[in-house]
């Protein structure tokens, strides 16, 4: 197969002399090459986006929104094909790929509400005979830089709303699993997006730097690790761009003594091990309030984890597929070793897992640590793998202090039946997305996604209502009409025979 | 062909012993029969809607909205079939039917924004530890009673938003042209609307009364003539229903001396004669400010009217088709006679028109009156036919006084280039929908449609944001959680070995 | 003292030949007379309001809002004087009068947000080069008819927002206790309200009918009993007015077995007996789920009720003052007799109460019934007195069925610690205002007040965001500017020397 | 008089060993000293703000809002005293100081709408039995760094909304004219702001750096010159703060040939010379479309400028007072010299102005240049003085190209009568605040203030709705309650005797 190309101005084109391998994580084999854009290629994409901007900006929002509706139809019609690409390059199981796509489609749906979302505020008579109103106008060329772990969904957090607001876009998806985002972009063209409105360039740091260096790129949305998010935020902000950069997470789920434990354990299994834990909203830490609930949850998790199946994502519907790369597998395995060395109790050890027929796949069995403590690296750092740790505390106050002390503030969750506990927790916890008996409190597409503390750099959250504000700038008009015009002067004396 | 049936609980069923003829207005021949529901049939439809309500109300708004998205796809795919039904039973030309359908689809689109539109207002800490929020909950069974002139669009103003808000619905379309609305309802079922959520009953006053008499119908939307609108509003309100009843119109277009006359005349031709003037937003009156512009507009209209083609709506793409019924043809012709008798100058007389091969069709050529005056019946009453009148005034002030004195206040329009004139007119005129150089200022689907004065009975306008409020009732929750619960009591002394 | 006059066009004036006694309920003695307006007087007030409308409507919202801010200051400065008038004519204790005034001030505060609340929706490019926006324009003359039980607060629910929206107003307060509302209106003039913007007429059915009959009154807000509310709604709606008519209530408080009982009892004492139960948000019914909690709550209530003090509202800070009139006292006492006759168990009997030195005052001690049952009149009817009944049920489902079967749906409340119970109850109960551990879930002024079922006739609730919609009508403007104007034609060739 | 102190934790305190002179610009004499905070002093202020945060954050928004209402009263009551301080230290004439204060009060008013503005979005049933809502929670300690030119208004753009949203604040006003902002802060304490909620530190770069370096400051609002704005934005953003930094401006007013010239000239006089042009919304450039209008406007301006009076701001109500400092006077005078050198035609020369008795005051007469051209420094740079330049262009297109090419995009204005020209200009111009026949299109307090391009660094504009978003962070809660709780289990079989 030929290497994966860029999509610029509505055409698949070559660009850049370097290439990178794309692997199938379930087999460990290279499946394709992807071209890595050089600065010139990126500039061509930006130029295409710039050229497309004036006409697209003037296209009525309703027409722009309808392209999103049509894209939604095409995504549904092509779901299987898209999900197979996700699984083949990312490794996640097909059912999970479908879940990802579904969440992405919801963002396309929300972008199709643009005519409503773009309404400005209109004030008659701010002074005598003076009116004032605001408009939310597009920025121009926007860029998105997206991670490997949701190759379809995270791009769909960004560009559909950006283009629905009248901007044009350059997307740089992860070079680990670029094919599905590219296919979605081609479907957007088929749905009626004019050439140049959405462009896709593959690449690595060189492409990212070209996007950040361009004075023509007005806004950058990024999702990835915190160090890179912070760097992109600084770099982009310093060059006058609007930036929202989402980074890492270490989401704590707090178990209260009154929680419905069966329900909580079922929820935690998916939250901890779904997509191998390679999600920024995964739950890698359970904070149990009291030994009784701690003992019980560890016991139940052990039982449930023993039932889990691990294998290639496209076959036999396993619970978990492989990790994304060999390097990442080694890193996660290293964290398990580290946890043992730090003194946490490894209750379930997934390190010995073999998937017959897929010995070179990047598989790791689910792991469970008990007695994880605050100072440990497996507590502090984002592992991004199927490793769940249990921390034991004496009270909800202690649990909250723990969460608030952590560097990250992306998501958290409380399991309880008690209204007061839920209210106190949700009100005070220093975390941007909070669940009550919902382990992965990913906001629906008509709310917005964003962490606090070092999980997000920028003022506005991703997707939902905040995305409308991120991808537009406010213009305020104040208008007064002088008297003495046609209205007052056009008074006719009718001829006498009238 | 068998008579047209009702759609109740997802099934086409018979109901009522009476039937009514459905005519093809282009030929004057009966094409089908339609069953007329008796009270029992209507009660069956209401019962089906009641039974479907609890589950549908609990269906997440996003899922309800998706049925609307799917319906939009189906309407686009079946556009030709729907429009042929419209033309066959209503008479309007195919291009106009397509325009109607397109406007209807926009309302389906807007209903698909329900997850955004149904958001309530949430206030943390209305008092110490007390939160309050509002929800917009569905009413239950709602009903729609719709007119012949937009057999597809007006029903789509109503039930899509009603059901997107979680209500269930009984629609009674006009028995003159019932087939297209029925087909659309069948497509809604195909799109995923559960049986009973939308029901269609055909009928006349007996069916209307049964809807109004039922204590299970919580809201009624009506579009038709002012006397019936008023009667339905009184009857429905008195029985505790929420009612919005849209009635008649007599929309004035004001021509200022500085108007772009070519532009205005082109706009007026469509506004006056499109769909034979059988639109509540049609423009049957031009108010010319000054004799100079009056003379010019009459001269230009005469020229343009001479070019118009009139014929069957499904053949050869004429400018105008037949009127809807023989009775209506006679009534409109009578108004032309009346205008002559009252002393208006009949500049263009369409009464002699013959359409070869369609001698029994309900055709009338376009008519133009000059020197129409306030006291004339052709000035005061809604003709609902292809009859345009020119009124001559001395100033914008006189034009506005004329408009504000009229019984109706549906739409109006000002043709000018002057910002001040436009601002003054739009601010002060006592009309609900105002155009500036836009002859038919029908609000887009994401704004709301409603006249003032005797053009609308009720507090809330049709479709758009107001429809969300009309089809929901506000519930306000105030919540405080007592202290001393699980949060504060669950503090554990850990055993010494921990 | 001279009889209480009307306030018309900024002047205190006489009007009508009839007068009515105003009593002091704590003494049973007549304190003043109030003039009762005849139709002519009411028409004068309406005419004053009409005359003031054009200039007030054109006054920028910010200026109108500032009058509300200033009024707020004056109400705070005159609080003692206002509250003494309330207590002297209504009877409620001073602390309660102050609470009422405070709630009223909050509505004045909210009306002062008018510049924000009146913002319309603005859409650029609804079509190519076409913009559309909505405005919320005032209706004209509005009227308010208010009850005796909140002589200051309920008028302040109405006219401050009405006038902040640009309307002018005629208020008819209760003729039982008219002085405080009149004083507030005089303070509004002092705050800068132009003469005629707010007018006060005192009166009875003749005045009400004159308001309802006037074609110049565009909207009526009413609070009172359900039969009159319904009649006013019908009468007003039929004559083309916008009407919101709030009626009776019978608010149930549900006690779950897990409720914090001390907290609940403390809350219920105020909710049942505050202002002698003469509140539409009072709690006259406790629904106890299970005998255990029923027995406990009855026992605790008995203890607390024994501690209550009853006496004149202006002396010694008692818990409860007199009822409003002798007739009302007799009526409430009759309900207690009726309850005994119907077989409810009268646990605490307040009928024998004597207040030394105030033997002619309209005092009744607090009463408690246990084993109240669905069929009893004391269950079905609104008593509006210090009579609390306990109903015993087996489950929350039964409690909810009971509530939903009742004619009224004003307020209700659930006492529990359980999040799920609260969520289920608030979602499904057919009541407009729902409390969780909040006995009187009166929405704060920035939310809206309204019951469901026969507790409110009309589409929009009182005060808060709904009041903005009630006191304005939507106007939608669609605007396109023809090309070829000054922009394109004004291109100058500069002279060569430039 | 003792040197001006800092306000920390509710107390006036000393801090820092350095001091700076405060001058009276009308006399050129030192009137007082102001203490310059060192880093330790700033940290004390931040610590006070941190300590005050938890209680203030938990104070219901309505109570916080009421402090703003009370402050509004106090500002009105103390207006004269505040304005005298402004004039004494800044130099602007008293009437202008009053205008500034009035605008500031409007921001206090808007902050008092906090209960409405802080409402989050609530969605019932985002999934079956799952609810989600957003809250806008305060950030913590915020800081404001404000310029000399609006010593009262610009601080009031910032801290009232910040504290109304629940934040605490450290303000560093300009050390040139610090007294009025300090007085306002003292009035805020009097109005009920708890100690520590608002702190004022005076200082220069050392204080600014201490604010920017503190990890406890979560957000910084800045208004000043573009180079410093950019530096603060970079510095603050890099350290993880939310920053909005407003910089310079060069606002063009475009005169169309159809403009009402008398009206435009009257408007331009104030816009160019009010407050000596020391406003970021001043109009220093008139762009005349066609020589005819250019000649006319220059002629009229010359006449009007000859009538202007210049003198000390507190005496005799002159049109213009002195510039702020001697250095600034020299700088502005230098620009006039520069313009002459660059070849612009100096039509009115204010350099020779002497104000008798105030020979050491920093006075400069109004200056008018004609034939200003794009390449000149007096065209490119912000002069911030009473110097108006006329640029001549051939068409509106050329005027717009000129504006869009300029570095700044703060405000602009079009003078015309033509609706189409206004619509095209407001839609397309790359400027954040646009006037139509309004020379200084400063948005009212319930809209937001912000320029585009290098006039503002940050995503959100100042004051108005954007300020609510700037001073809060979004938290999204997703909540599900497990079944099987008290609701379902609490079903009692009643004993047989019940």
PDB file of N, CA and C in Angstrom, chain C residues 118-179:
ATOM      1  N   UNK C 118     -33.549  41.960  28.927  1.00  0.00           N
ATOM      2  CA  UNK C 118     -34.280  42.313  27.705  1.00  0.00           C
ATOM      3  C   UNK C 118     -33.477  42.071  26.435  1.00  0.00           C
ATOM      4  N   UNK C 119     -32.299  41.521  26.548  1.00  0.00           N
ATOM      5  CA  UNK C 119     -31.511  41.268  25.343  1.00  0.00           C
ATOM      6  C   UNK C 119     -32.237  40.322  24.394  1.00  0.00           C
ATOM      7  N   UNK C 120     -32.266  40.697  23.136  1.00  0.00           N
ATOM      8  CA  UNK C 120     -32.827  39.828  22.117  1.00  0.00           C
ATOM      9  C   UNK C 120     -31.752  38.976  21.472  1.00  0.00           C
ATOM     10  N   UNK C 121     -32.173  38.137  20.552  1.00  0.00           N
ATOM     11  CA  UNK C 121     -31.258  37.222  19.869  1.00  0.00           C
ATOM     12  C   UNK C 121     -30.931  37.774  18.485  1.00  0.00           C
ATOM     13  N   UNK C 122     -29.652  37.844  18.174  1.00  0.00           N
ATOM     14  CA  UNK C 122     -29.214  38.447  16.925  1.00  0.00           C
ATOM     15  C   UNK C 122     -28.490  37.432  16.049  1.00  0.00           C
ATOM     16  N   UNK C 123     -28.954  37.301  14.818  1.00  0.00           N
ATOM     17  CA  UNK C 123     -28.345  36.354  13.877  1.00  0.00           C
ATOM     18  C   UNK C 123     -27.878  37.067  12.626  1.00  0.00           C
ATOM     19  N   UNK C 124     -26.593  37.109  12.436  1.00  0.00           N
ATOM     20  CA  UNK C 124     -26.018  37.612  11.182  1.00  0.00           C
ATOM     21  C   UNK C 124     -26.162  36.516  10.124  1.00  0.00           C
ATOM     22  N   UNK C 125     -26.475  36.944   8.911  1.00  0.00           N
ATOM     23  CA  UNK C 125     -26.494  36.008   7.779  1.00  0.00           C
ATOM     24  C   UNK C 125     -27.464  34.848   7.960  1.00  0.00           C
ATOM     25  N   UNK C 126     -28.722  35.164   8.210  1.00  0.00           N
ATOM     26  CA  UNK C 126     -29.711  34.075   8.155  1.00  0.00           C
ATOM     27  C   UNK C 126     -29.868  33.625   6.707  1.00  0.00           C
ATOM     28  N   UNK C 127     -29.526  34.478   5.806  1.00  0.00           N
ATOM     29  CA  UNK C 127     -29.364  34.174   4.395  1.00  0.00           C
ATOM     30  C   UNK C 127     -28.244  35.076   3.922  1.00  0.00           C
ATOM     31  N   UNK C 128     -27.842  34.972   2.685  1.00  0.00           N
ATOM     32  CA  UNK C 128     -26.717  35.812   2.245  1.00  0.00           C
ATOM     33  C   UNK C 128     -27.075  37.292   2.367  1.00  0.00           C
ATOM     34  N   UNK C 129     -26.346  37.996   3.207  1.00  0.00           N
ATOM     35  CA  UNK C 129     -26.572  39.418   3.394  1.00  0.00           C
ATOM     36  C   UNK C 129     -27.834  39.765   4.161  1.00  0.00           C
ATOM     37  N   UNK C 130     -28.470  38.793   4.754  1.00  0.00           N
ATOM     38  CA  UNK C 130     -29.710  39.032   5.501  1.00  0.00           C
ATOM     39  C   UNK C 130     -29.473  38.748   6.982  1.00  0.00           C
ATOM     40  N   UNK C 131     -29.865  39.692   7.817  1.00  0.00           N
ATOM     41  CA  UNK C 131     -29.747  39.518   9.264  1.00  0.00           C
ATOM     42  C   UNK C 131     -31.138  39.456   9.883  1.00  0.00           C
ATOM     43  N   UNK C 132     -31.224  38.848  11.030  1.00  0.00           N
ATOM     44  CA  UNK C 132     -32.499  38.768  11.723  1.00  0.00           C
ATOM     45  C   UNK C 132     -32.248  38.869  13.217  1.00  0.00           C
ATOM     46  N   UNK C 133     -33.146  39.545  13.897  1.00  0.00           N
ATOM     47  CA  UNK C 133     -33.011  39.571  15.350  1.00  0.00           C
ATOM     48  C   UNK C 133     -34.392  39.737  15.972  1.00  0.00           C
ATOM     49  N   UNK C 134     -34.436  39.408  17.249  1.00  0.00           N
ATOM     50  CA  UNK C 134     -35.679  39.520  17.998  1.00  0.00           C
ATOM     51  C   UNK C 134     -35.537  40.624  19.029  1.00  0.00           C
ATOM     52  N   UNK C 135     -36.670  41.247  19.336  1.00  0.00           N
ATOM     53  CA  UNK C 135     -36.716  42.215  20.428  1.00  0.00           C
ATOM     54  C   UNK C 135     -37.897  41.862  21.316  1.00  0.00           C
ATOM     55  N   UNK C 136     -37.772  42.194  22.571  1.00  0.00           N
ATOM     56  CA  UNK C 136     -38.869  41.957  23.500  1.00  0.00           C
ATOM     57  C   UNK C 136     -39.448  43.312  23.877  1.00  0.00           C
ATOM     58  N   UNK C 137     -40.546  43.659  23.217  1.00  0.00           N
ATOM     59  CA  UNK C 137     -41.114  45.001  23.376  1.00  0.00           C
ATOM     60  C   UNK C 137     -42.246  44.980  24.401  1.00  0.00           C
ATOM     61  N   UNK C 138     -42.428  46.110  25.091  1.00  0.00           N
ATOM     62  CA  UNK C 138     -43.469  46.144  26.122  1.00  0.00           C
ATOM     63  C   UNK C 138     -44.862  46.051  25.499  1.00  0.00           C
ATOM     64  N   UNK C 139     -45.821  45.682  26.322  1.00  0.00           N
ATOM     65  CA  UNK C 139     -47.178  45.443  25.847  1.00  0.00           C
ATOM     66  C   UNK C 139     -48.031  46.702  25.850  1.00  0.00           C
ATOM     67  N   UNK C 140     -47.782  47.597  26.776  1.00  0.00           N
ATOM     68  CA  UNK C 140     -48.627  48.785  26.959  1.00  0.00           C
ATOM     69  C   UNK C 140     -49.045  48.873  28.416  1.00  0.00           C
ATOM     70  N   UNK C 141     -50.336  48.995  28.645  1.00  0.00           N
ATOM     71  CA  UNK C 141     -50.838  49.076  30.018  1.00  0.00           C
ATOM     72  C   UNK C 141     -51.076  47.663  30.558  1.00  0.00           C
ATOM     73  N   UNK C 142     -50.490  47.360  31.692  1.00  0.00           N
ATOM     74  CA  UNK C 142     -50.698  46.074  32.357  1.00  0.00           C
ATOM     75  C   UNK C 142     -51.392  46.326  33.697  1.00  0.00           C
ATOM     76  N   UNK C 143     -52.053  45.275  34.193  1.00  0.00           N
ATOM     77  CA  UNK C 143     -52.750  45.411  35.469  1.00  0.00           C
ATOM     78  C   UNK C 143     -52.383  44.265  36.394  1.00  0.00           C
ATOM     79  N   UNK C 144     -52.434  44.545  37.689  1.00  0.00           N
ATOM     80  CA  UNK C 144     -52.189  43.519  38.696  1.00  0.00           C
ATOM     81  C   UNK C 144     -53.307  43.548  39.736  1.00  0.00           C
ATOM     82  N   UNK C 145     -53.782  42.369  40.070  1.00  0.00           N
ATOM     83  CA  UNK C 145     -54.840  42.247  41.080  1.00  0.00           C
ATOM     84  C   UNK C 145     -54.297  41.287  42.129  1.00  0.00           C
ATOM     85  N   UNK C 146     -54.153  41.784  43.356  1.00  0.00           N
ATOM     86  CA  UNK C 146     -53.355  41.035  44.318  1.00  0.00           C
ATOM     87  C   UNK C 146     -54.133  40.740  45.595  1.00  0.00           C
ATOM     88  N   UNK C 147     -53.700  39.695  46.301  1.00  0.00           N
ATOM     89  CA  UNK C 147     -54.453  39.196  47.452  1.00  0.00           C
ATOM     90  C   UNK C 147     -54.025  39.850  48.768  1.00  0.00           C
ATOM     91  N   UNK C 148     -54.816  39.553  49.775  1.00  0.00           N
ATOM     92  CA  UNK C 148     -54.534  40.151  51.084  1.00  0.00           C
ATOM     93  C   UNK C 148     -53.308  39.563  51.771  1.00  0.00           C
ATOM     94  N   UNK C 149     -52.922  38.323  51.391  1.00  0.00           N
ATOM     95  CA  UNK C 149     -51.992  37.610  52.277  1.00  0.00           C
ATOM     96  C   UNK C 149     -50.543  38.080  52.174  1.00  0.00           C
ATOM     97  N   UNK C 150     -50.175  38.649  51.051  1.00  0.00           N
ATOM     98  CA  UNK C 150     -48.861  39.273  50.938  1.00  0.00           C
ATOM     99  C   UNK C 150     -49.069  40.664  50.347  1.00  0.00           C
ATOM    100  N   UNK C 151     -49.530  41.611  51.176  1.00  0.00           N
ATOM    101  CA  UNK C 151     -49.960  42.903  50.617  1.00  0.00           C
ATOM    102  C   UNK C 151     -48.839  43.679  49.944  1.00  0.00           C
ATOM    103  N   UNK C 152     -47.591  43.400  50.303  1.00  0.00           N
ATOM    104  CA  UNK C 152     -46.471  44.106  49.686  1.00  0.00           C
ATOM    105  C   UNK C 152     -45.756  43.233  48.662  1.00  0.00           C
ATOM    106  N   UNK C 153     -45.533  41.984  49.003  1.00  0.00           N
ATOM    107  CA  UNK C 153     -44.700  41.142  48.154  1.00  0.00           C
ATOM    108  C   UNK C 153     -45.336  40.837  46.805  1.00  0.00           C
ATOM    109  N   UNK C 154     -46.609  40.440  46.806  1.00  0.00           N
ATOM    110  CA  UNK C 154     -47.198  40.022  45.535  1.00  0.00           C
ATOM    111  C   UNK C 154     -47.289  41.182  44.538  1.00  0.00           C
ATOM    112  N   UNK C 155     -47.686  42.392  44.972  1.00  0.00           N
ATOM    113  CA  UNK C 155     -47.576  43.503  44.017  1.00  0.00           C
ATOM    114  C   UNK C 155     -46.157  43.678  43.473  1.00  0.00           C
ATOM    115  N   UNK C 156     -45.160  43.431  44.335  1.00  0.00           N
ATOM    116  CA  UNK C 156     -43.776  43.588  43.881  1.00  0.00           C
ATOM    117  C   UNK C 156     -43.327  42.440  42.968  1.00  0.00           C
ATOM    118  N   UNK C 157     -44.056  41.341  42.948  1.00  0.00           N
ATOM    119  CA  UNK C 157     -43.808  40.317  41.928  1.00  0.00           C
ATOM    120  C   UNK C 157     -44.132  40.863  40.539  1.00  0.00           C
ATOM    121  N   UNK C 158     -45.046  41.810  40.503  1.00  0.00           N
ATOM    122  CA  UNK C 158     -45.667  42.171  39.235  1.00  0.00           C
ATOM    123  C   UNK C 158     -45.139  43.466  38.629  1.00  0.00           C
ATOM    124  N   UNK C 159     -45.493  44.571  39.290  1.00  0.00           N
ATOM    125  CA  UNK C 159     -45.289  45.821  38.573  1.00  0.00           C
ATOM    126  C   UNK C 159     -43.829  46.223  38.397  1.00  0.00           C
ATOM    127  N   UNK C 160     -42.909  45.872  39.310  1.00  0.00           N
ATOM    128  CA  UNK C 160     -41.528  46.310  39.028  1.00  0.00           C
ATOM    129  C   UNK C 160     -41.003  45.731  37.706  1.00  0.00           C
ATOM    130  N   UNK C 161     -41.228  44.442  37.468  1.00  0.00           N
ATOM    131  CA  UNK C 161     -40.750  43.898  36.197  1.00  0.00           C
ATOM    132  C   UNK C 161     -41.550  44.458  35.037  1.00  0.00           C
ATOM    133  N   UNK C 162     -42.857  44.621  35.237  1.00  0.00           N
ATOM    134  CA  UNK C 162     -43.672  45.177  34.150  1.00  0.00           C
ATOM    135  C   UNK C 162     -43.140  46.545  33.728  1.00  0.00           C
ATOM    136  N   UNK C 163     -42.888  47.401  34.688  1.00  0.00           N
ATOM    137  CA  UNK C 163     -42.432  48.746  34.311  1.00  0.00           C
ATOM    138  C   UNK C 163     -40.971  48.734  33.872  1.00  0.00           C
ATOM    139  N   UNK C 164     -40.165  47.860  34.439  1.00  0.00           N
ATOM    140  CA  UNK C 164     -38.778  47.768  33.970  1.00  0.00           C
ATOM    141  C   UNK C 164     -38.735  47.355  32.504  1.00  0.00           C
ATOM    142  N   UNK C 165     -39.727  46.584  32.066  1.00  0.00           N
ATOM    143  CA  UNK C 165     -39.812  46.172  30.657  1.00  0.00           C
ATOM    144  C   UNK C 165     -40.401  47.262  29.773  1.00  0.00           C
ATOM    145  N   UNK C 166     -40.822  48.365  30.370  1.00  0.00           N
ATOM    146  CA  UNK C 166     -41.311  49.475  29.548  1.00  0.00           C
ATOM    147  C   UNK C 166     -42.820  49.640  29.536  1.00  0.00           C
ATOM    148  N   UNK C 167     -43.515  48.822  30.289  1.00  0.00           N
ATOM    149  CA  UNK C 167     -44.962  48.954  30.378  1.00  0.00           C
ATOM    150  C   UNK C 167     -45.340  50.009  31.413  1.00  0.00           C
ATOM    151  N   UNK C 168     -46.618  50.380  31.411  1.00  0.00           N
ATOM    152  CA  UNK C 168     -47.169  51.151  32.513  1.00  0.00           C
ATOM    153  C   UNK C 168     -48.213  50.271  33.192  1.00  0.00           C
ATOM    154  N   UNK C 169     -48.660  50.664  34.385  1.00  0.00           N
ATOM    155  CA  UNK C 169     -49.311  49.676  35.235  1.00  0.00           C
ATOM    156  C   UNK C 169     -50.445  50.272  36.059  1.00  0.00           C
ATOM    157  N   UNK C 170     -51.478  49.466  36.252  1.00  0.00           N
ATOM    158  CA  UNK C 170     -52.526  49.771  37.225  1.00  0.00           C
ATOM    159  C   UNK C 170     -52.606  48.613  38.211  1.00  0.00           C
ATOM    160  N   UNK C 171     -52.377  48.921  39.476  1.00  0.00           N
ATOM    161  CA  UNK C 171     -52.420  47.912  40.526  1.00  0.00           C
ATOM    162  C   UNK C 171     -53.692  48.054  41.331  1.00  0.00           C
ATOM    163  N   UNK C 172     -54.379  46.919  41.525  1.00  0.00           N
ATOM    164  CA  UNK C 172     -55.487  46.900  42.468  1.00  0.00           C
ATOM    165  C   UNK C 172     -55.126  45.942  43.599  1.00  0.00           C
ATOM    166  N   UNK C 173     -54.637  46.491  44.700  1.00  0.00           N
ATOM    167  CA  UNK C 173     -54.295  45.632  45.831  1.00  0.00           C
ATOM    168  C   UNK C 173     -55.566  45.201  46.563  1.00  0.00           C
ATOM    169  N   UNK C 174     -55.402  44.282  47.480  1.00  0.00           N
ATOM    170  CA  UNK C 174     -56.546  43.839  48.277  1.00  0.00           C
ATOM    171  C   UNK C 174     -57.100  45.003  49.088  1.00  0.00           C
ATOM    172  N   UNK C 175     -58.407  45.127  49.111  1.00  0.00           N
ATOM    173  CA  UNK C 175     -59.027  46.201  49.884  1.00  0.00           C
ATOM    174  C   UNK C 175     -59.018  45.877  51.378  1.00  0.00           C
ATOM    175  N   UNK C 176     -58.605  44.663  51.743  1.00  0.00           N
ATOM    176  CA  UNK C 176     -58.484  44.334  53.175  1.00  0.00           C
ATOM    177  C   UNK C 176     -57.299  45.054  53.816  1.00  0.00           C
ATOM    178  N   UNK C 177     -56.192  45.125  53.097  1.00  0.00           N
ATOM    179  CA  UNK C 177     -54.949  45.680  53.659  1.00  0.00           C
ATOM    180  C   UNK C 177     -54.206  46.481  52.581  1.00  0.00           C
ATOM    181  N   UNK C 178     -54.809  47.599  52.165  1.00  0.00           N
ATOM    182  CA  UNK C 178     -54.297  48.316  50.991  1.00  0.00           C
ATOM    183  C   UNK C 178     -53.161  49.292  51.258  1.00  0.00           C
ATOM    184  N   UNK C 179     -52.893  49.616  52.517  1.00  0.00           N
ATOM    185  CA  UNK C 179     -52.019  50.772  52.786  1.00  0.00           C
ATOM    186  C   UNK C 179     -50.561  50.533  52.414  1.00  0.00           C
TER     187      UNK C 179
END
